[in-house]
PDB file of C-alpha atoms in Angstrom:
ATOM      1  CA  MET A   3      74.945 127.751  12.479  1.00 49.00           C
ATOM      2  CA  SER A   4      75.317 124.079  11.652  1.00 42.00           C
ATOM      3  CA  THR A   5      76.517 122.837   8.459  1.00 43.00           C
ATOM      4  CA  ALA A   6      74.589 120.783   6.318  1.00 45.00           C
ATOM      5  CA  GLU A   7      74.912 116.923   6.571  1.00 44.00           C
ATOM      6  CA  GLY A   8      77.208 115.708   3.251  1.00 43.00           C
ATOM      7  CA  VAL A   9      78.115 119.492   2.580  1.00 49.00           C
ATOM      8  CA  ALA A  10      82.330 119.489   2.261  1.00 54.00           C
ATOM      9  CA  THR A  11      83.934 122.834   2.823  1.00 61.00           C
ATOM     10  CA  ASP A  12      85.459 122.411  -0.767  1.00 76.00           C
ATOM     11  CA  ASP A  13      81.925 122.477  -2.263  1.00 94.00           C
ATOM     12  CA  ALA A  14      81.194 125.310  -4.898  1.00 96.00           C
ATOM     13  CA  VAL A  15      78.593 126.756  -2.738  1.00 97.00           C
ATOM     14  CA  LEU A  16      78.135 125.643   1.151  1.00 97.00           C
ATOM     15  CA  TYR A  17      74.809 125.577   2.695  1.00 98.00           C
ATOM     16  CA  GLU A  18      74.146 125.658   6.346  1.00 96.00           C
ATOM     17  CA  THR A  19      71.417 126.045   8.423  1.00 97.00           C
ATOM     18  CA  THR A  20      70.448 128.133  12.102  1.00 97.00           C
ATOM     19  CA  PRO A  21      68.046 126.940  14.325  1.00 96.00           C
ATOM     20  CA  ALA A  22      65.674 129.827  13.759  1.00 95.00           C
ATOM     21  CA  GLY A  23      65.125 128.895  10.445  1.00 96.00           C
ATOM     22  CA  VAL A  24      67.679 130.524   8.159  1.00 98.00           C
ATOM     23  CA  ALA A  25      69.366 129.147   5.386  1.00 98.00           C
ATOM     24  CA  VAL A  26      72.732 130.255   4.621  1.00 98.00           C
ATOM     25  CA  LEU A  27      74.366 129.855   0.993  1.00 98.00           C
ATOM     26  CA  THR A  28      78.088 130.815   0.863  1.00 98.00           C
ATOM     27  CA  LEU A  29      79.865 130.982  -2.309  1.00 98.00           C
ATOM     28  CA  ASN A  30      82.806 129.187  -2.192  1.00 97.00           C
ATOM     29  CA  ARG A  31      85.397 129.888  -4.760  1.00 96.00           C
ATOM     30  CA  PRO A  32      87.365 132.646  -2.805  1.00 96.00           C
ATOM     31  CA  ASP A  33      90.417 132.039  -4.678  1.00 96.00           C
ATOM     32  CA  ARG A  34      88.994 133.254  -8.064  1.00 95.00           C
ATOM     33  CA  LEU A  35      86.823 136.076  -6.004  1.00 96.00           C
ATOM     34  CA  ASN A  36      83.746 133.918  -6.922  1.00 97.00           C
ATOM     35  CA  THR A  37      83.444 134.572 -10.365  1.00 95.00           C
ATOM     36  CA  TRP A  38      80.257 132.931 -11.724  1.00 95.00           C
ATOM     37  CA  GLY A  39      80.530 129.938 -13.416  1.00 93.00           C
ATOM     38  CA  GLY A  40      78.398 126.416 -13.819  1.00 91.00           C
ATOM     39  CA  ASP A  41      79.712 124.891 -10.756  1.00 94.00           C
ATOM     40  CA  ILE A  42      78.850 127.711  -8.511  1.00 95.00           C
ATOM     41  CA  ALA A  43      76.005 127.785 -10.899  1.00 95.00           C
ATOM     42  CA  THR A  44      74.887 124.057 -10.237  1.00 94.00           C
ATOM     43  CA  ALA A  45      75.431 124.240  -6.541  1.00 96.00           C
ATOM     44  CA  PHE A  46      73.918 127.492  -5.519  1.00 97.00           C
ATOM     45  CA  TYR A  47      70.177 126.585  -7.391  1.00 96.00           C
ATOM     46  CA  ALA A  48      70.388 123.289  -5.802  1.00 96.00           C
ATOM     47  CA  GLY A  49      71.015 125.542  -2.518  1.00 97.00           C
ATOM     48  CA  LEU A  50      68.179 127.353  -3.118  1.00 97.00           C
ATOM     49  CA  ASP A  51      65.742 124.444  -4.145  1.00 96.00           C
ATOM     50  CA  ARG A  52      67.281 123.295  -0.508  1.00 96.00           C
ATOM     51  CA  ALA A  53      65.923 125.583   1.283  1.00 97.00           C
ATOM     52  CA  GLU A  54      62.708 126.522  -0.754  1.00 96.00           C
ATOM     53  CA  ASP A  55      61.557 122.949   0.034  1.00 95.00           C
ATOM     54  CA  ASP A  56      62.379 122.809   3.483  1.00 96.00           C
ATOM     55  CA  ALA A  57      59.215 123.879   5.794  1.00 94.00           C
ATOM     56  CA  GLY A  58      62.025 124.640   8.639  1.00 95.00           C
ATOM     57  CA  VAL A  59      63.639 127.254   6.716  1.00 97.00           C
ATOM     58  CA  ARG A  60      61.744 130.751   6.540  1.00 96.00           C
ATOM     59  CA  ALA A  61      64.489 133.061   5.244  1.00 98.00           C
ATOM     60  CA  ILE A  62      67.704 133.018   2.745  1.00 98.00           C
ATOM     61  CA  VAL A  63      70.783 134.565   3.010  1.00 98.00           C
ATOM     62  CA  VAL A  64      73.515 134.877   0.469  1.00 98.00           C
ATOM     63  CA  THR A  65      77.270 135.770   0.815  1.00 98.00           C
ATOM     64  CA  GLY A  66      80.788 135.105  -0.537  1.00 98.00           C
ATOM     65  CA  ARG A  67      83.414 133.782   1.027  1.00 97.00           C
ATOM     66  CA  GLY A  68      86.915 135.467   0.909  1.00 96.00           C
ATOM     67  CA  LYS A  69      87.422 139.134  -0.583  1.00 96.00           C
ATOM     68  CA  ALA A  70      84.579 139.048  -2.682  1.00 97.00           C
ATOM     69  CA  PHE A  71      80.791 138.578  -3.381  1.00 98.00           C
ATOM     70  CA  CYS A  72      80.967 137.572  -6.807  1.00 97.00           C
ATOM     71  CA  ALA A  73      83.348 139.485  -8.998  1.00 95.00           C
ATOM     72  CA  GLY A  74      81.464 138.440 -12.393  1.00 92.00           C
ATOM     73  CA  ALA A  75      81.544 135.813 -14.750  1.00 88.00           C
ATOM     74  CA  GLN A  76      84.335 133.745 -14.836  1.00 85.00           C
ATOM     75  CA  LEU A  77      85.373 134.441 -18.509  1.00 71.00           C
ATOM     76  CA  GLY A  78      87.917 131.874 -18.888  1.00 63.00           C
ATOM     77  CA  ALA A  79      84.943 129.477 -18.948  1.00 54.00           C
ATOM     78  CA  MET A  80      83.869 130.771 -21.968  1.00 49.00           C
ATOM     79  CA  GLY A  81      86.221 128.681 -24.332  1.00 49.00           C
ATOM     80  CA  GLY A  82      89.725 129.751 -23.439  1.00 47.00           C
ATOM     81  CA  LEU A  83      89.882 133.277 -23.837  1.00 46.00           C
ATOM     82  CA  LYS A  84      93.221 133.897 -22.967  1.00 49.00           C
ATOM     83  CA  GLY A  85      94.358 132.748 -26.172  1.00 50.00           C
ATOM     84  CA  ASP A  86      92.884 134.183 -29.767  1.00 47.00           C
ATOM     85  CA  VAL A  87      89.807 136.088 -27.876  1.00 41.00           C
ATOM     86  CA  ALA A  88      87.701 136.471 -31.305  1.00 46.00           C
ATOM     87  CA  GLU A  89      88.282 133.029 -32.099  1.00 47.00           C
ATOM     88  CA  SER A  90      87.003 131.819 -28.496  1.00 46.00           C
ATOM     89  CA  LEU A  91      84.067 134.331 -28.966  1.00 43.00           C
ATOM     90  CA  GLU A  92      83.068 132.507 -32.244  1.00 48.00           C
ATOM     91  CA  LYS A  93      82.705 129.487 -30.590  1.00 50.00           C
ATOM     92  CA  THR A  94      80.701 130.327 -27.485  1.00 47.00           C
ATOM     93  CA  ASP A  95      77.400 129.251 -28.370  1.00 50.00           C
ATOM     94  CA  ASP A  96      74.116 128.684 -26.317  1.00 56.00           C
ATOM     95  CA  GLN A  97      74.984 125.398 -24.562  1.00 58.00           C
ATOM     96  CA  LYS A  98      78.458 127.199 -23.253  1.00 59.00           C
ATOM     97  CA  LEU A  99      76.242 130.220 -21.911  1.00 61.00           C
ATOM     98  CA  THR A 100      74.547 128.196 -20.298  1.00 66.00           C
ATOM     99  CA  GLU A 101      76.871 126.230 -18.654  1.00 67.00           C
ATOM    100  CA  LEU A 102      78.552 129.405 -17.556  1.00 68.00           C
ATOM    101  CA  VAL A 103      75.347 131.040 -16.116  1.00 69.00           C
ATOM    102  CA  GLY A 104      73.086 128.021 -15.292  1.00 68.00           C
ATOM    103  CA  GLU A 105      69.830 126.577 -15.965  1.00 79.00           C
ATOM    104  CA  ARG A 106      68.268 129.351 -14.310  1.00 88.00           C
ATOM    105  CA  GLN A 107      68.896 132.893 -14.441  1.00 87.00           C
ATOM    106  CA  PRO A 108      68.902 135.540 -11.739  1.00 91.00           C
ATOM    107  CA  TYR A 109      65.170 136.452 -11.641  1.00 92.00           C
ATOM    108  CA  TYR A 110      64.520 133.128 -10.473  1.00 95.00           C
ATOM    109  CA  LEU A 111      65.817 134.578  -7.187  1.00 96.00           C
ATOM    110  CA  THR A 112      62.311 136.598  -7.330  1.00 94.00           C
ATOM    111  CA  THR A 113      60.230 133.770  -7.904  1.00 94.00           C
ATOM    112  CA  LEU A 114      61.034 132.278  -4.695  1.00 96.00           C
ATOM    113  CA  CYS A 115      58.457 132.093  -1.671  1.00 95.00           C
ATOM    114  CA  LYS A 116      61.120 132.797   0.708  1.00 96.00           C
ATOM    115  CA  PRO A 117      62.799 136.080   1.251  1.00 97.00           C
ATOM    116  CA  VAL A 118      66.427 135.995   0.025  1.00 98.00           C
ATOM    117  CA  ILE A 119      69.029 138.449   2.122  1.00 98.00           C
ATOM    118  CA  ALA A 120      72.442 139.433   0.465  1.00 98.00           C
ATOM    119  CA  ALA A 121      75.244 139.905   2.789  1.00 98.00           C
ATOM    120  CA  ILE A 122      77.317 141.415   0.262  1.00 98.00           C
ATOM    121  CA  ASN A 123      81.234 140.906   1.720  1.00 98.00           C
ATOM    122  CA  GLY A 124      82.960 142.692  -1.427  1.00 97.00           C
ATOM    123  CA  SER A 125      83.405 142.819  -5.201  1.00 97.00           C
ATOM    124  CA  CYS A 126      79.914 142.741  -6.658  1.00 97.00           C
ATOM    125  CA  VAL A 127      80.254 143.155 -10.284  1.00 96.00           C
ATOM    126  CA  GLY A 128      78.734 142.136 -13.481  1.00 94.00           C
ATOM    127  CA  ILE A 129      76.532 138.934 -12.998  1.00 93.00           C
ATOM    128  CA  GLY A 130      77.219 139.011  -9.410  1.00 96.00           C
ATOM    129  CA  LEU A 131      75.618 142.836  -9.025  1.00 97.00           C
ATOM    130  CA  THR A 132      72.595 141.381 -11.074  1.00 95.00           C
ATOM    131  CA  GLN A 133      72.170 138.255  -8.268  1.00 96.00           C
ATOM    132  CA  ALA A 134      72.631 140.620  -5.238  1.00 97.00           C
ATOM    133  CA  LEU A 135      70.031 143.163  -7.185  1.00 97.00           C
ATOM    134  CA  MET A 136      67.236 139.998  -7.297  1.00 95.00           C
ATOM    135  CA  CYS A 137      67.828 139.468  -3.877  1.00 97.00           C
ATOM    136  CA  ASP A 138      64.868 141.080  -1.781  1.00 98.00           C
ATOM    137  CA  VAL A 139      67.142 142.720   0.726  1.00 98.00           C
ATOM    138  CA  ARG A 140      70.503 143.704   0.681  1.00 98.00           C
ATOM    139  CA  PHE A 141      73.600 144.316   3.186  1.00 98.00           C
ATOM    140  CA  ALA A 142      76.762 145.401   2.231  1.00 98.00           C
ATOM    141  CA  ALA A 143      80.592 145.312   3.865  1.00 98.00           C
ATOM    142  CA  ALA A 144      82.171 149.309   4.070  1.00 98.00           C
ATOM    143  CA  GLY A 145      83.694 149.798   1.460  1.00 97.00           C
ATOM    144  CA  ALA A 146      82.703 146.780  -1.043  1.00 98.00           C
ATOM    145  CA  LYS A 147      83.031 147.790  -4.491  1.00 98.00           C
ATOM    146  CA  PHE A 148      79.961 147.386  -7.011  1.00 98.00           C
ATOM    147  CA  ALA A 149      80.182 148.026 -10.970  1.00 96.00           C
ATOM    148  CA  ALA A 150      77.567 147.096 -14.133  1.00 95.00           C
ATOM    149  CA  SER A 151      80.598 146.729 -15.959  1.00 90.00           C
ATOM    150  CA  PHE A 152      79.032 145.570 -19.057  1.00 88.00           C
ATOM    151  CA  ALA A 153      79.738 148.602 -21.452  1.00 88.00           C
ATOM    152  CA  ARG A 154      83.241 148.424 -20.685  1.00 83.00           C
ATOM    153  CA  ARG A 155      83.690 144.734 -21.688  1.00 80.00           C
ATOM    154  CA  GLY A 156      81.348 145.554 -25.081  1.00 84.00           C
ATOM    155  CA  LEU A 157      78.663 143.528 -23.566  1.00 85.00           C
ATOM    156  CA  ILE A 158      75.276 144.513 -22.820  1.00 83.00           C
ATOM    157  CA  ALA A 159      72.902 144.617 -19.652  1.00 87.00           C
ATOM    158  CA  GLU A 160      72.405 141.435 -18.759  1.00 87.00           C
ATOM    159  CA  TYR A 161      69.968 138.748 -17.604  1.00 84.00           C
ATOM    160  CA  GLY A 162      67.299 141.289 -16.363  1.00 89.00           C
ATOM    161  CA  ILE A 163      69.992 143.885 -14.590  1.00 92.00           C
ATOM    162  CA  SER A 164      67.471 146.396 -17.017  1.00 92.00           C
ATOM    163  CA  TRP A 165      64.857 145.338 -15.276  1.00 92.00           C
ATOM    164  CA  ILE A 166      64.909 145.256 -11.628  1.00 93.00           C
ATOM    165  CA  LEU A 167      68.020 148.307 -11.292  1.00 95.00           C
ATOM    166  CA  PRO A 168      65.710 151.236 -12.528  1.00 93.00           C
ATOM    167  CA  ARG A 169      62.828 149.723 -10.360  1.00 93.00           C
ATOM    168  CA  LEU A 170      65.367 149.949  -7.224  1.00 95.00           C
ATOM    169  CA  ALA A 171      67.219 153.354  -8.044  1.00 95.00           C
ATOM    170  CA  GLY A 172      65.357 154.852 -10.809  1.00 95.00           C
ATOM    171  CA  TRP A 173      65.890 155.608 -14.589  1.00 95.00           C
ATOM    172  CA  GLY A 174      68.541 158.806 -14.675  1.00 96.00           C
ATOM    173  CA  VAL A 175      70.730 156.100 -11.774  1.00 97.00           C
ATOM    174  CA  ALA A 176      70.545 153.082 -13.783  1.00 96.00           C
ATOM    175  CA  LEU A 177      71.543 154.801 -17.194  1.00 97.00           C
ATOM    176  CA  ASP A 178      74.255 156.443 -15.086  1.00 97.00           C
ATOM    177  CA  LEU A 179      75.453 153.275 -13.644  1.00 97.00           C
ATOM    178  CA  LEU A 180      74.695 150.967 -17.087  1.00 95.00           C
ATOM    179  CA  LEU A 181      76.435 153.153 -19.350  1.00 96.00           C
ATOM    180  CA  SER A 182      79.547 154.213 -17.780  1.00 95.00           C
ATOM    181  CA  GLY A 183      79.840 150.875 -16.074  1.00 94.00           C
ATOM    182  CA  ARG A 184      82.005 152.506 -13.425  1.00 96.00           C
ATOM    183  CA  THR A 185      82.692 151.350  -9.727  1.00 97.00           C
ATOM    184  CA  PHE A 186      81.214 152.771  -7.370  1.00 97.00           C
ATOM    185  CA  LEU A 187      81.407 151.986  -3.381  1.00 98.00           C
ATOM    186  CA  ALA A 188      78.588 150.146  -0.594  1.00 98.00           C
ATOM    187  CA  GLU A 189      78.419 154.213   0.572  1.00 98.00           C
ATOM    188  CA  GLU A 190      77.296 154.993  -2.564  1.00 98.00           C
ATOM    189  CA  ALA A 191      74.822 152.095  -3.179  1.00 98.00           C
ATOM    190  CA  ALA A 192      73.310 152.927   0.058  1.00 98.00           C
ATOM    191  CA  GLU A 193      72.364 156.284  -1.088  1.00 97.00           C
ATOM    192  CA  LEU A 194      71.047 155.401  -4.147  1.00 97.00           C
ATOM    193  CA  GLY A 195      69.014 152.861  -2.811  1.00 96.00           C
ATOM    194  CA  LEU A 196      70.895 149.703  -3.692  1.00 97.00           C
ATOM    195  CA  VAL A 197      71.716 148.284  -0.489  1.00 98.00           C
ATOM    196  CA  LYS A 198      69.473 148.712   2.699  1.00 97.00           C
ATOM    197  CA  GLU A 199      72.745 149.106   5.126  1.00 97.00           C
ATOM    198  CA  VAL A 200      76.498 149.363   4.988  1.00 98.00           C
ATOM    199  CA  VAL A 201      78.203 147.695   8.060  1.00 97.00           C
ATOM    200  CA  ALA A 202      81.526 147.527   9.232  1.00 98.00           C
ATOM    201  CA  PRO A 203      82.755 144.104   7.420  1.00 97.00           C
ATOM    202  CA  GLU A 204      83.432 142.144  10.935  1.00 97.00           C
ATOM    203  CA  HIS A 205      80.187 142.485  11.805  1.00 98.00           C
ATOM    204  CA  LEU A 206      78.244 142.806   8.203  1.00 98.00           C
ATOM    205  CA  MET A 207      76.859 138.466   9.086  1.00 98.00           C
ATOM    206  CA  GLN A 208      75.964 139.169  12.239  1.00 98.00           C
ATOM    207  CA  ARG A 209      73.673 142.222  11.021  1.00 98.00           C
ATOM    208  CA  ALA A 210      72.316 140.247   8.150  1.00 98.00           C
ATOM    209  CA  MET A 211      71.408 137.252  10.104  1.00 98.00           C
ATOM    210  CA  GLU A 212      69.686 139.117  13.154  1.00 98.00           C
ATOM    211  CA  TYR A 213      67.723 140.788  10.281  1.00 98.00           C
ATOM    212  CA  ALA A 214      67.049 137.395   8.776  1.00 98.00           C
ATOM    213  CA  GLU A 215      66.623 135.652  11.588  1.00 97.00           C
ATOM    214  CA  ASP A 216      63.863 138.623  13.089  1.00 97.00           C
ATOM    215  CA  ILE A 217      61.354 137.891  10.356  1.00 97.00           C
ATOM    216  CA  ALA A 218      62.261 133.963  10.305  1.00 96.00           C
ATOM    217  CA  ARG A 219      60.830 134.160  14.005  1.00 95.00           C
ATOM    218  CA  ASN A 220      58.158 136.820  13.523  1.00 95.00           C
ATOM    219  CA  CYS A 221      56.882 136.991   9.989  1.00 95.00           C
ATOM    220  CA  SER A 222      54.553 134.420   8.788  1.00 94.00           C
ATOM    221  CA  PRO A 223      55.772 132.430   5.849  1.00 94.00           C
ATOM    222  CA  ALA A 224      52.621 132.668   3.871  1.00 93.00           C
ATOM    223  CA  SER A 225      52.522 136.036   4.402  1.00 93.00           C
ATOM    224  CA  MET A 226      55.965 137.025   2.637  1.00 95.00           C
ATOM    225  CA  ALA A 227      55.606 134.600  -0.154  1.00 94.00           C
ATOM    226  CA  VAL A 228      52.343 136.412  -0.959  1.00 92.00           C
ATOM    227  CA  ILE A 229      54.025 139.755  -0.204  1.00 93.00           C
ATOM    228  CA  LYS A 230      56.946 138.662  -2.915  1.00 93.00           C
ATOM    229  CA  ARG A 231      54.831 137.819  -5.436  1.00 91.00           C
ATOM    230  CA  GLN A 232      52.586 140.861  -5.196  1.00 90.00           C
ATOM    231  CA  ALA A 233      55.787 143.057  -5.043  1.00 92.00           C
ATOM    232  CA  TYR A 234      57.600 141.680  -8.345  1.00 91.00           C
ATOM    233  CA  GLY A 235      53.798 140.679  -9.977  1.00 87.00           C
ATOM    234  CA  ASP A 236      52.293 144.364  -9.793  1.00 83.00           C
ATOM    235  CA  ALA A 237      55.994 145.719 -10.984  1.00 79.00           C
ATOM    236  CA  MET A 238      54.017 145.328 -14.512  1.00 75.00           C
ATOM    237  CA  ARG A 239      50.309 145.942 -13.608  1.00 71.00           C
ATOM    238  CA  GLU A 240      48.059 148.720 -13.402  1.00 64.00           C
ATOM    239  CA  VAL A 241      47.146 149.888  -9.943  1.00 52.00           C
ATOM    240  CA  ALA A 242      43.803 148.842 -10.066  1.00 67.00           C
ATOM    241  CA  ASP A 243      44.823 145.440 -11.762  1.00 65.00           C
ATOM    242  CA  ALA A 244      46.981 144.972  -8.494  1.00 63.00           C
ATOM    243  CA  SER A 245      44.832 145.831  -6.017  1.00 62.00           C
ATOM    244  CA  ALA A 246      41.801 144.016  -7.268  1.00 67.00           C
ATOM    245  CA  ARG A 247      44.769 140.576  -6.713  1.00 62.00           C
ATOM    246  CA  ALA A 248      45.593 142.092  -3.339  1.00 60.00           C
ATOM    247  CA  GLU A 249      41.625 141.968  -2.463  1.00 62.00           C
ATOM    248  CA  LYS A 250      42.096 138.494  -3.337  1.00 66.00           C
ATOM    249  CA  PHE A 251      45.098 137.263  -1.585  1.00 66.00           C
ATOM    250  CA  LEU A 252      43.647 138.878   1.310  1.00 58.00           C
ATOM    251  CA  HIS A 253      40.348 137.151   1.146  1.00 64.00           C
ATOM    252  CA  GLU A 254      42.762 133.881   0.888  1.00 70.00           C
ATOM    253  CA  SER A 255      44.725 135.022   3.605  1.00 66.00           C
ATOM    254  CA  LEU A 256      41.933 135.239   6.476  1.00 63.00           C
ATOM    255  CA  GLN A 257      41.310 131.455   5.853  1.00 71.00           C
ATOM    256  CA  ARG A 258      44.529 130.375   6.737  1.00 73.00           C
ATOM    257  CA  PRO A 259      45.850 130.084  10.830  1.00 76.00           C
ATOM    258  CA  ASP A 260      48.598 132.472  10.315  1.00 72.00           C
ATOM    259  CA  VAL A 261      46.033 135.054  10.643  1.00 68.00           C
ATOM    260  CA  ILE A 262      44.915 134.123  14.144  1.00 74.00           C
ATOM    261  CA  GLU A 263      48.136 133.512  15.229  1.00 77.00           C
ATOM    262  CA  GLY A 264      49.515 136.990  14.303  1.00 69.00           C
ATOM    263  CA  ILE A 265      46.524 138.506  15.864  1.00 69.00           C
ATOM    264  CA  THR A 266      46.472 136.533  18.950  1.00 80.00           C
ATOM    265  CA  SER A 267      49.936 136.756  19.529  1.00 77.00           C
ATOM    266  CA  PHE A 268      49.951 140.597  19.476  1.00 68.00           C
ATOM    267  CA  PHE A 269      47.242 140.790  21.985  1.00 72.00           C
ATOM    268  CA  GLU A 270      49.162 138.223  24.079  1.00 81.00           C
ATOM    269  CA  LYS A 271      52.463 140.447  23.502  1.00 79.00           C
ATOM    270  CA  ARG A 272      54.195 137.311  23.291  1.00 83.00           C
ATOM    271  CA  ALA A 273      56.511 136.341  19.505  1.00 81.00           C
ATOM    272  CA  PRO A 274      54.237 134.474  16.826  1.00 82.00           C
ATOM    273  CA  ASN A 275      54.647 131.099  16.039  1.00 77.00           C
ATOM    274  CA  PHE A 276      53.820 130.387  12.651  1.00 80.00           C
ATOM    275  CA  PRO A 277      53.284 127.302  11.082  1.00 78.00           C
ATOM    276  CA  GLY A 278      56.100 126.333   8.150  1.00 78.00           C
ATOM    277  CA  LEU A 279      55.232 126.715   4.585  1.00 75.00           C
ATOM    278  CA  GLU A 280      53.778 123.858   3.181  1.00 70.00           C
ATOM    279  CA  GLY A 281      52.899 123.838  -0.997  1.00 65.00           C
ATOM    280  CA  SER A 282      51.799 127.052  -2.232  1.00 63.00           C
ATOM    281  CA  PRO A 283      50.821 129.812  -0.728  1.00 63.00           C
ATOM    282  CA  TRP A 284      48.425 131.617  -2.874  1.00 54.00           C
ATOM    283  CA  PRO A 285      44.815 130.836  -4.742  1.00 51.00           C
ATOM    284  CA  THR A 286      44.115 129.192  -7.242  1.00 45.00           C
TER     285      THR A 286
END
């Protein structure tokens, strides 16, 4: 990977790209287990925008540096919680929460045109878990710890996790994890359908990058963008409506060069050479 120009190693989120067209965003506050705060939020969403706007980037990988992916929110950022907790919480207004979480919420990941793959290298807790679940595909290091620990902090299911978790794992599993706030390991996360694969820690990034670079090389950026919009949008639609929208998207896709290239490369038994994504891929 090549470090992008102007990105210093002390940045809250590192941004790198590969020749195959994968952007890698690495949460870079290992000293605090990459707990989510305004510094990470600002750099993270700026990095996503950069990847989304770059036609040369076809897939995005998100990971953490050090022992954690993201061990929850940086609670101290909400106003000196080390002192009088009650007084500090009373002073926590919408502005302070926005500074902590960022101007966008985790579900923003589902609105991106480009696929987002999480490489969960360690502790994935609270808002860190929500961020990971909003990624499209997840790989996890063996032994990584997960927890939707909100109930154990007197909180509620935050920022869309009550929407995404039941859709990934079913109502029973979601309620178990949300109500108990219990810690579970990557191996159970895989059994529950929350991660695609569990990988030895030393091979995690290699496996995630292999996956990301494969789809970057062989899948149409326009097709992946529309498929993401279908998958997340259709979750709230009746099947007839979803099918009708798919037909509309299909007719529009037939006008793009991606289909010709996809079919031609298949018959010629070669890797496809799809064009980069320019502008919106869906019909008006």
